[in-house]
Tab-separated table of C-alpha atoms and ligand atoms in Angstrom:
chain	number	residue	atom	x	y	z
A	15	UNK	CA	103.638	94.998	81.953
A	16	UNK	CA	107.191	95.488	83.178
A	17	UNK	CA	108.533	92.184	84.250
A	18	UNK	CA	111.083	91.671	86.925
A	19	UNK	CA	112.986	88.471	87.595
A	20	UNK	CA	111.937	88.828	91.229
A	21	UNK	CA	108.279	89.245	90.405
A	22	UNK	CA	107.744	87.713	86.992
A	23	UNK	CA	103.993	87.324	86.623
A	24	UNK	CA	102.292	90.024	88.641
A	25	UNK	CA	98.584	89.367	87.983
A	26	UNK	CA	98.820	85.777	89.156
A	27	UNK	CA	100.984	86.317	92.185
A	28	UNK	CA	99.486	87.027	95.589
A	29	UNK	CA	99.745	88.612	98.031
A	30	UNK	CA	100.280	91.715	95.965
A	31	UNK	CA	100.596	95.327	97.139
A	32	UNK	CA	98.618	97.353	94.602
A	33	UNK	CA	98.453	101.083	94.051
A	34	UNK	CA	95.710	102.805	92.088
A	35	UNK	CA	97.684	105.375	90.108
A	36	UNK	CA	94.797	107.824	89.685
A	37	UNK	CA	93.979	107.836	93.376
A	38	UNK	CA	97.653	108.201	94.251
A	39	UNK	CA	97.894	111.210	91.929
A	40	UNK	CA	94.731	112.736	93.405
A	41	UNK	CA	96.027	112.339	96.968
A	42	UNK	CA	99.429	113.804	96.059
A	43	UNK	CA	97.822	116.749	94.267
A	44	UNK	CA	95.379	117.499	97.079
A	45	UNK	CA	98.098	117.912	99.727
A	46	UNK	CA	100.468	119.791	97.434
A	47	UNK	CA	97.719	122.158	96.226
A	48	UNK	CA	96.780	123.053	99.787
A	49	UNK	CA	100.422	123.806	100.696
A	50	UNK	CA	100.938	125.845	97.532
A	51	UNK	CA	97.693	127.745	98.107
A	52	UNK	CA	98.580	128.769	101.675
A	53	UNK	CA	102.225	129.390	100.811
A	54	UNK	CA	103.951	126.784	102.951
A	55	UNK	CA	106.423	124.091	102.042
A	56	UNK	CA	105.622	120.374	101.846
A	57	UNK	CA	108.413	117.959	102.838
A	58	UNK	CA	106.549	114.645	102.782
A	59	UNK	CA	107.850	111.818	104.947
A	60	UNK	CA	108.969	109.049	102.576
A	61	UNK	CA	108.632	106.323	105.247
A	62	UNK	CA	105.246	105.441	103.720
A	63	UNK	CA	106.286	104.729	100.126
A	64	UNK	CA	110.101	104.298	100.204
A	65	UNK	CA	110.088	104.529	96.420
A	66	UNK	CA	112.278	106.612	94.100
A	67	UNK	CA	109.479	107.031	91.534
A	68	UNK	CA	107.009	108.379	94.095
A	69	UNK	CA	109.596	110.640	95.753
A	70	UNK	CA	110.401	112.030	92.306
A	71	UNK	CA	106.705	112.650	91.673
A	72	UNK	CA	106.301	114.477	95.019
A	73	UNK	CA	109.224	116.736	94.085
A	74	UNK	CA	107.885	117.304	90.558
A	75	UNK	CA	104.549	118.403	91.997
A	76	UNK	CA	106.272	120.996	94.186
A	77	UNK	CA	107.604	119.417	97.400
A	78	UNK	CA	110.514	121.579	98.581
A	79	UNK	CA	112.304	118.664	100.234
A	80	UNK	CA	111.733	115.236	101.745
A	81	UNK	CA	111.647	113.932	105.303
A	82	UNK	CA	113.327	110.652	106.259
A	83	UNK	CA	113.600	108.657	109.436
A	84	UNK	CA	116.771	106.743	108.620
A	85	UNK	CA	119.939	107.625	106.728
A	86	UNK	CA	119.651	104.496	104.604
A	87	UNK	CA	116.289	105.737	103.300
A	88	UNK	CA	117.962	108.974	102.225
A	89	UNK	CA	120.872	107.102	100.647
A	90	UNK	CA	118.499	104.903	98.623
A	91	UNK	CA	116.226	107.735	97.483
A	92	UNK	CA	118.944	110.148	96.275
A	93	UNK	CA	118.187	109.141	92.649
A	94	UNK	CA	114.800	110.887	93.070
A	95	UNK	CA	116.720	114.161	92.672
A	96	UNK	CA	115.982	115.339	96.227
A	97	UNK	CA	118.147	118.365	97.122
A	98	UNK	CA	116.860	119.214	100.623
A	99	UNK	CA	116.478	116.564	103.309
A	100	UNK	CA	115.301	116.383	106.891
A	101	UNK	CA	116.492	113.363	108.877
A	102	UNK	CA	113.866	113.257	111.620
A	103	UNK	CA	115.721	110.916	113.934
A	104	UNK	CA	118.282	111.236	116.756
A	105	UNK	CA	121.744	110.538	115.299
A	106	UNK	CA	124.263	109.510	117.960
A	107	UNK	CA	127.272	107.845	116.340
A	108	UNK	CA	130.428	108.871	114.476
A	109	UNK	CA	129.412	106.497	111.731
A	110	UNK	CA	126.073	108.296	111.297
A	111	UNK	CA	127.800	111.660	111.009
A	112	UNK	CA	130.221	110.284	108.423
A	113	UNK	CA	127.166	109.260	106.386
A	114	UNK	CA	125.627	112.711	106.846
A	115	UNK	CA	128.909	114.233	105.606
A	116	UNK	CA	128.802	111.991	102.525
A	117	UNK	CA	125.186	112.954	101.836
A	118	UNK	CA	125.900	116.670	102.356
A	119	UNK	CA	128.290	116.555	99.398
A	120	UNK	CA	125.504	115.341	97.116
A	121	UNK	CA	122.620	117.657	98.038
A	122	UNK	CA	121.911	121.315	98.911
A	123	UNK	CA	120.882	120.929	102.541
A	124	UNK	CA	120.498	118.267	105.211
A	125	UNK	CA	118.710	119.193	108.403
A	126	UNK	CA	118.992	116.697	111.250
A	127	UNK	CA	116.822	116.312	114.338
A	128	UNK	CA	117.947	117.602	117.716
A	129	UNK	CA	115.665	115.819	120.129
A	130	UNK	CA	116.660	116.818	123.710
A	131	UNK	CA	119.362	118.521	125.751
A	132	UNK	CA	120.919	115.093	126.421
A	133	UNK	CA	120.964	114.476	122.684
A	134	UNK	CA	122.592	117.872	122.066
A	135	UNK	CA	125.389	116.932	124.484
A	136	UNK	CA	126.138	113.872	122.344
A	137	UNK	CA	125.542	115.362	118.903
A	138	UNK	CA	127.544	118.599	119.325
A	139	UNK	CA	130.920	116.903	120.059
A	140	UNK	CA	130.312	114.395	117.254
A	141	UNK	CA	129.668	117.258	114.803
A	142	UNK	CA	132.790	119.086	116.015
A	143	UNK	CA	134.964	115.961	115.622
A	144	UNK	CA	133.547	115.388	112.134
A	145	UNK	CA	134.213	119.040	111.212
A	146	UNK	CA	130.516	119.496	110.371
A	147	UNK	CA	128.206	122.419	110.890
A	148	UNK	CA	124.779	120.830	111.144
A	149	UNK	CA	121.497	122.630	110.616
A	150	UNK	CA	119.173	121.204	113.277
A	151	UNK	CA	115.400	121.073	113.710
A	152	UNK	CA	114.646	121.077	117.437
A	153	UNK	CA	112.012	118.554	118.504
A	154	UNK	CA	109.255	119.497	120.954
A	155	UNK	CA	106.975	116.830	122.392
A	156	UNK	CA	103.393	117.912	121.762
A	157	UNK	CA	101.700	114.917	123.391
A	158	UNK	CA	103.041	111.738	121.792
A	159	UNK	CA	105.600	111.321	124.590
A	160	UNK	CA	108.392	110.233	122.237
A	161	UNK	CA	111.238	112.534	121.153
A	162	UNK	CA	111.271	116.231	121.955
A	163	UNK	CA	111.613	118.819	124.682
A	164	UNK	CA	109.065	118.440	127.477
A	165	UNK	CA	109.709	121.552	129.587
A	166	UNK	CA	110.460	125.180	128.824
A	167	UNK	CA	113.403	125.108	131.258
A	168	UNK	CA	115.042	122.411	129.176
A	169	UNK	CA	114.424	124.670	126.161
A	170	UNK	CA	116.168	127.579	127.908
A	171	UNK	CA	119.156	125.398	128.792
A	172	UNK	CA	119.289	124.097	125.241
A	173	UNK	CA	119.244	127.659	123.908
A	174	UNK	CA	122.281	128.519	126.102
A	175	UNK	CA	124.024	125.302	125.080
A	176	UNK	CA	123.542	126.071	121.392
A	177	UNK	CA	124.820	129.633	121.820
A	178	UNK	CA	128.169	128.112	122.854
A	179	UNK	CA	128.207	125.303	120.279
A	180	UNK	CA	128.551	126.631	116.778
A	181	UNK	CA	128.497	123.158	115.187
A	182	UNK	CA	124.724	122.870	115.671
A	183	UNK	CA	122.706	125.620	114.011
A	184	UNK	CA	118.961	125.709	114.816
A	185	UNK	CA	116.806	126.229	111.737
A	186	UNK	CA	113.346	125.197	112.943
A	187	UNK	CA	111.179	123.645	115.636
A	188	UNK	CA	109.327	120.442	114.787
A	189	UNK	CA	106.909	118.066	116.440
A	190	UNK	CA	105.245	114.793	115.482
A	191	UNK	CA	101.611	114.617	116.578
A	192	UNK	CA	101.269	110.843	116.318
A	193	UNK	CA	98.831	110.957	119.249
A	194	UNK	CA	96.220	112.487	116.890
A	195	UNK	CA	95.858	109.119	115.139
A	196	UNK	CA	93.727	107.225	117.616
A	197	UNK	CA	91.433	110.176	118.186
A	198	UNK	CA	88.021	110.973	116.679
A	199	UNK	CA	87.986	113.684	113.985
A	200	UNK	CA	86.204	116.293	116.109
A	201	UNK	CA	89.151	116.311	118.532
A	202	UNK	CA	91.749	117.059	115.844
A	203	UNK	CA	91.295	120.814	115.851
A	204	UNK	CA	91.795	120.923	119.601
A	205	UNK	CA	94.949	118.780	119.383
A	206	UNK	CA	96.339	121.064	116.705
A	207	UNK	CA	95.426	124.270	118.589
A	208	UNK	CA	97.041	122.955	121.746
A	209	UNK	CA	100.160	121.673	119.947
A	210	UNK	CA	100.527	124.966	118.094
A	211	UNK	CA	100.256	127.012	121.312
A	212	UNK	CA	102.845	124.706	122.883
A	213	UNK	CA	105.251	125.156	119.956
A	214	UNK	CA	104.819	128.932	120.128
A	215	UNK	CA	105.788	128.856	123.823
A	216	UNK	CA	108.941	126.938	122.992
A	217	UNK	CA	109.654	129.313	120.130
A	218	UNK	CA	109.885	132.161	122.666
A	219	UNK	CA	112.739	130.415	124.481
A	220	UNK	CA	114.460	128.679	121.552
A	221	UNK	CA	114.470	131.625	119.152
A	222	UNK	CA	111.544	133.718	117.988
A	223	UNK	CA	112.793	133.673	114.426
A	224	UNK	CA	112.500	129.883	114.134
A	225	UNK	CA	109.794	128.549	111.786
A	226	UNK	CA	107.526	125.692	112.892
A	227	UNK	CA	107.579	122.321	111.121
A	228	UNK	CA	104.631	120.273	112.442
A	229	UNK	CA	102.017	118.314	110.515
A	230	UNK	CA	101.395	114.610	109.900
A	231	UNK	CA	98.661	113.144	107.670
A	232	UNK	CA	96.000	113.674	110.331
A	233	UNK	CA	96.948	117.247	111.238
A	234	UNK	CA	98.751	118.776	108.234
A	235	UNK	CA	95.719	120.467	106.698
A	236	UNK	CA	94.800	122.021	110.069
A	237	UNK	CA	98.353	123.175	110.767
A	238	UNK	CA	98.857	124.589	107.269
A	239	UNK	CA	97.151	127.903	108.026
A	240	UNK	CA	98.552	128.420	111.523
A	241	UNK	CA	100.950	131.312	112.209
A	242	UNK	CA	104.682	130.625	111.802
A	243	UNK	CA	104.106	127.202	110.231
A	244	UNK	CA	106.530	127.064	107.318
A	245	UNK	CA	106.423	123.396	106.404
A	246	UNK	CA	104.417	120.192	106.990
A	247	UNK	CA	105.660	116.591	106.771
A	248	UNK	CA	102.781	114.131	106.236
A	249	UNK	CA	103.642	110.598	105.165
A	250	UNK	CA	100.663	108.254	104.846
A	251	UNK	CA	98.331	110.777	103.134
A	252	UNK	CA	99.310	109.576	99.664
A	253	UNK	CA	97.975	106.026	100.134
A	254	UNK	CA	95.657	106.090	103.141
A	255	UNK	CA	94.771	103.075	105.295
A	256	UNK	CA	92.160	102.030	107.862
A	257	UNK	CA	93.566	104.442	110.433
A	258	UNK	CA	93.199	107.416	108.105
A	259	UNK	CA	89.910	106.387	106.479
A	260	UNK	CA	87.993	104.790	109.356
A	261	UNK	CA	89.378	106.362	112.527
A	262	UNK	CA	90.940	109.745	111.800
A	263	UNK	CA	88.660	110.114	108.729
A	264	UNK	CA	91.011	112.493	106.956
A	265	UNK	CA	90.585	110.483	103.752
A	266	UNK	CA	87.481	108.817	102.310
A	267	UNK	CA	87.513	105.054	101.933
A	268	UNK	CA	87.127	105.481	98.134
A	269	UNK	CA	90.257	107.649	98.098
A	270	UNK	CA	92.494	104.951	99.602
A	271	UNK	CA	95.092	104.260	96.908
A	272	UNK	CA	96.845	101.167	98.278
A	273	UNK	CA	95.279	97.757	98.739
A	274	UNK	CA	96.637	94.277	99.275
A	275	UNK	CA	95.357	91.632	96.857
A	276	UNK	CA	95.141	88.266	98.596
A	277	UNK	CA	93.862	84.832	97.678
A	278	UNK	CA	91.572	82.570	99.666
A	279	UNK	CA	93.595	79.421	100.271
A	280	UNK	CA	91.290	77.455	102.553
A	281	UNK	CA	87.862	77.338	104.168
A	282	UNK	CA	88.631	75.137	107.172
A	283	UNK	CA	85.288	75.739	108.927
A	284	UNK	CA	82.086	77.710	108.290
A	285	UNK	CA	82.487	81.422	109.096
A	286	UNK	CA	86.252	81.332	108.546
A	287	UNK	CA	88.404	81.780	105.446
A	288	UNK	CA	92.168	81.658	105.341
A	289	UNK	CA	94.062	83.955	102.946
A	290	UNK	CA	97.682	83.882	101.851
A	291	UNK	CA	98.654	87.105	103.640
A	292	UNK	CA	99.518	87.245	107.319
A	293	UNK	CA	101.765	89.351	109.503
A	294	UNK	CA	104.600	89.147	106.949
A	295	UNK	CA	102.355	91.129	104.610
A	296	UNK	CA	100.085	93.203	106.879
A	297	UNK	CA	102.642	93.543	109.724
A	298	UNK	CA	101.494	93.196	113.322
A	299	UNK	CA	99.805	96.603	113.388
A	300	UNK	CA	96.082	96.539	114.046
A	301	UNK	CA	93.289	99.057	114.465
A	302	UNK	CA	92.090	99.635	118.052
A	303	UNK	CA	89.237	97.243	117.161
A	304	UNK	CA	91.836	94.531	116.422
A	305	UNK	CA	91.689	94.475	112.606
A	306	UNK	CA	94.784	93.913	110.470
A	307	UNK	CA	92.775	94.738	107.349
A	308	UNK	CA	89.257	95.121	105.999
A	309	UNK	CA	87.983	94.414	102.470
A	310	UNK	CA	88.176	97.300	100.017
A	311	UNK	CA	84.790	96.559	98.463
A	312	UNK	CA	81.510	96.768	100.353
A	313	UNK	CA	81.570	93.173	101.609
A	314	UNK	CA	81.980	92.587	105.328
A	315	UNK	CA	85.309	90.741	105.285
A	316	UNK	CA	87.829	91.452	108.012
A	317	UNK	CA	91.244	90.083	108.836
A	318	UNK	CA	90.809	89.571	112.543
A	319	UNK	CA	93.863	87.447	113.242
A	320	UNK	CA	97.220	86.845	111.536
A	321	UNK	CA	99.996	84.336	111.762
A	322	UNK	CA	103.091	84.840	109.642
A	323	UNK	CA	101.703	83.648	106.298
A	324	UNK	CA	97.987	83.273	107.014
A	325	UNK	CA	95.234	85.795	107.512
A	326	UNK	CA	92.052	84.709	109.297
A	327	UNK	CA	89.062	86.287	107.559
A	328	UNK	CA	85.744	86.628	109.351
A	329	UNK	CA	82.690	88.844	108.828
A	330	UNK	CA	79.121	88.376	107.623
A	331	UNK	CA	80.148	87.800	103.977
A	332	UNK	CA	82.841	85.225	104.628
A	333	UNK	CA	80.678	82.238	103.675
A	334	UNK	CA	80.387	83.539	100.102
A	335	UNK	CA	84.159	83.036	99.649
A	336	UNK	CA	85.581	80.064	97.779
A	337	UNK	CA	89.097	78.729	97.620
A	338	UNK	CA	90.989	80.618	94.908
A	339	UNK	CA	88.942	83.840	95.173
A	340	UNK	CA	90.865	87.098	95.148
A	341	UNK	CA	90.055	89.673	97.823
A	342	UNK	CA	91.531	93.178	98.014
A	343	UNK	CA	92.062	94.526	101.527
A	344	UNK	CA	92.860	97.931	103.006
A	345	UNK	CA	95.535	97.421	105.662
A	346	UNK	CA	95.229	98.880	109.159
A	347	UNK	CA	98.525	100.787	108.832
A	348	UNK	CA	100.042	101.206	105.397
A	349	UNK	CA	103.669	102.136	106.206
A	350	UNK	CA	104.874	98.743	107.503
A	351	UNK	CA	103.004	96.957	104.668
A	352	UNK	CA	105.095	98.787	102.073
A	353	UNK	CA	108.259	98.278	104.114
A	354	UNK	CA	107.666	94.516	104.042
A	355	UNK	CA	107.010	94.343	100.288
A	356	UNK	CA	109.496	94.464	97.430
A	357	UNK	CA	107.327	95.962	94.714
A	358	UNK	CA	104.247	98.051	94.161
A	359	UNK	CA	101.932	96.949	91.369
A	360	UNK	CA	100.663	100.169	89.838
A	361	UNK	CA	97.329	100.104	88.029
A	362	UNK	CA	94.768	102.619	86.804
A	363	UNK	CA	92.217	103.447	84.152
A	364	UNK	CA	93.539	102.518	80.710
A	365	UNK	CA	97.042	101.966	82.071
A	366	UNK	CA	99.041	98.825	81.587
A	367	UNK	CA	100.071	97.535	84.997
A	368	UNK	CA	103.586	98.507	86.016
A	369	UNK	CA	105.876	97.288	88.737
A	370	UNK	CA	107.728	99.885	90.781
A	371	UNK	CA	110.484	98.761	93.116
A	372	UNK	CA	110.453	99.850	96.761
A	373	UNK	CA	114.109	100.861	96.844
A	374	UNK	CA	114.243	101.750	100.530
A	375	UNK	CA	112.152	98.779	101.708
A	376	UNK	CA	113.636	97.346	104.885
A	377	UNK	CA	115.935	100.366	105.295
A	378	UNK	CA	115.838	100.876	109.034
A	379	UNK	CA	119.522	101.659	109.581
B	416	PLP	C1	108.887	112.557	112.710
B	416	PLP	C2	107.748	112.185	111.821
B	416	PLP	N1	107.338	113.071	110.898
B	416	PLP	C3	106.320	112.805	110.061
B	416	PLP	C4	105.652	111.598	110.125
B	416	PLP	C5	104.521	111.327	109.148
B	416	PLP	O1	103.390	110.883	109.777
B	416	PLP	P1	102.134	110.336	108.970
B	416	PLP	O2	102.554	109.150	108.206
B	416	PLP	O3	101.180	110.053	110.016
B	416	PLP	O4	101.696	111.416	108.084
B	416	PLP	C6	106.051	110.649	111.087
B	416	PLP	C7	105.372	109.361	111.215
B	416	PLP	O5	105.664	108.519	112.018
B	416	PLP	C8	107.131	110.952	111.951
B	416	PLP	O6	107.546	110.075	112.879
């Protein structure tokens, strides 16, 4: 066991964010093999793991680059050896472009997001002032209603704008289909077909040589074989969570690689157990049914309410729990759970447990 002064005695300490190494490897391999087989690139989004060791492993297995939301994530994960980066966020300050310039000197390519015509009007002068020529991936909204072009006319205007602004060089069109998450599996194909048709329409006005970069954990395998798709950017696929295993069903429950080990700390009334993990471990994210987490084993134990440091466990098996018992839970949404933790406890068949730091934990700037 590696010991860390911050986390000296892993088996005894709870709550503990645990990763089954063999399942992690299987999930990483499955996505990479599909991309390799169909001949597209995989640039996984590191927002889910925020860890140098895992980023390095994704690159070793064949990822062509990595996707980031924030510059600080990229800065922290440079030791992974990443050479090609996509910053999938709207950068709007001089300070941000100075950081992009510093990163550019250390890698082969940084692509940044261009998320609307209004954004282009801010980003282009900043790039000119900074003396940068920025490769940009143009965002199209495919239904989430967050960043991205909504109308073809805006696309046409953006095309004209970019023709006159040599500091922003379009290299692709991307979308994030986050709206596929809350939807039953049989609707995924339709969401992907519609989003793909939408991207192809925008491609006609933005540049018919531009490759498409869609694909999150719910949609990546469906997008992988679509025409003009050159790259997918799933994030949560490597761990899985309740959203992916119970709602989107793109991963089996047995394939979920990350669990949170908690301890029962009180049984204040029948039908209720309190555990030592609340919103500061599970975050405030819940499934549509209102669960923060559900037990990894077959018992019916659900975290139905959280305060900062307490989880309220209910379910038909709750009365079998005693103070001191350990219970492993699958969180509703894995990304914020990792962001709130400092270490991952890695375990697996015949492996001594290891502790991996989460170098970019809390990096939201
Ligand atoms: C721009 C962008 N790309 C990729 C992803 C990865 O999504 P997921 O973790 O669902 O695979 C996200 C997730 O929020 C995102 O915002």
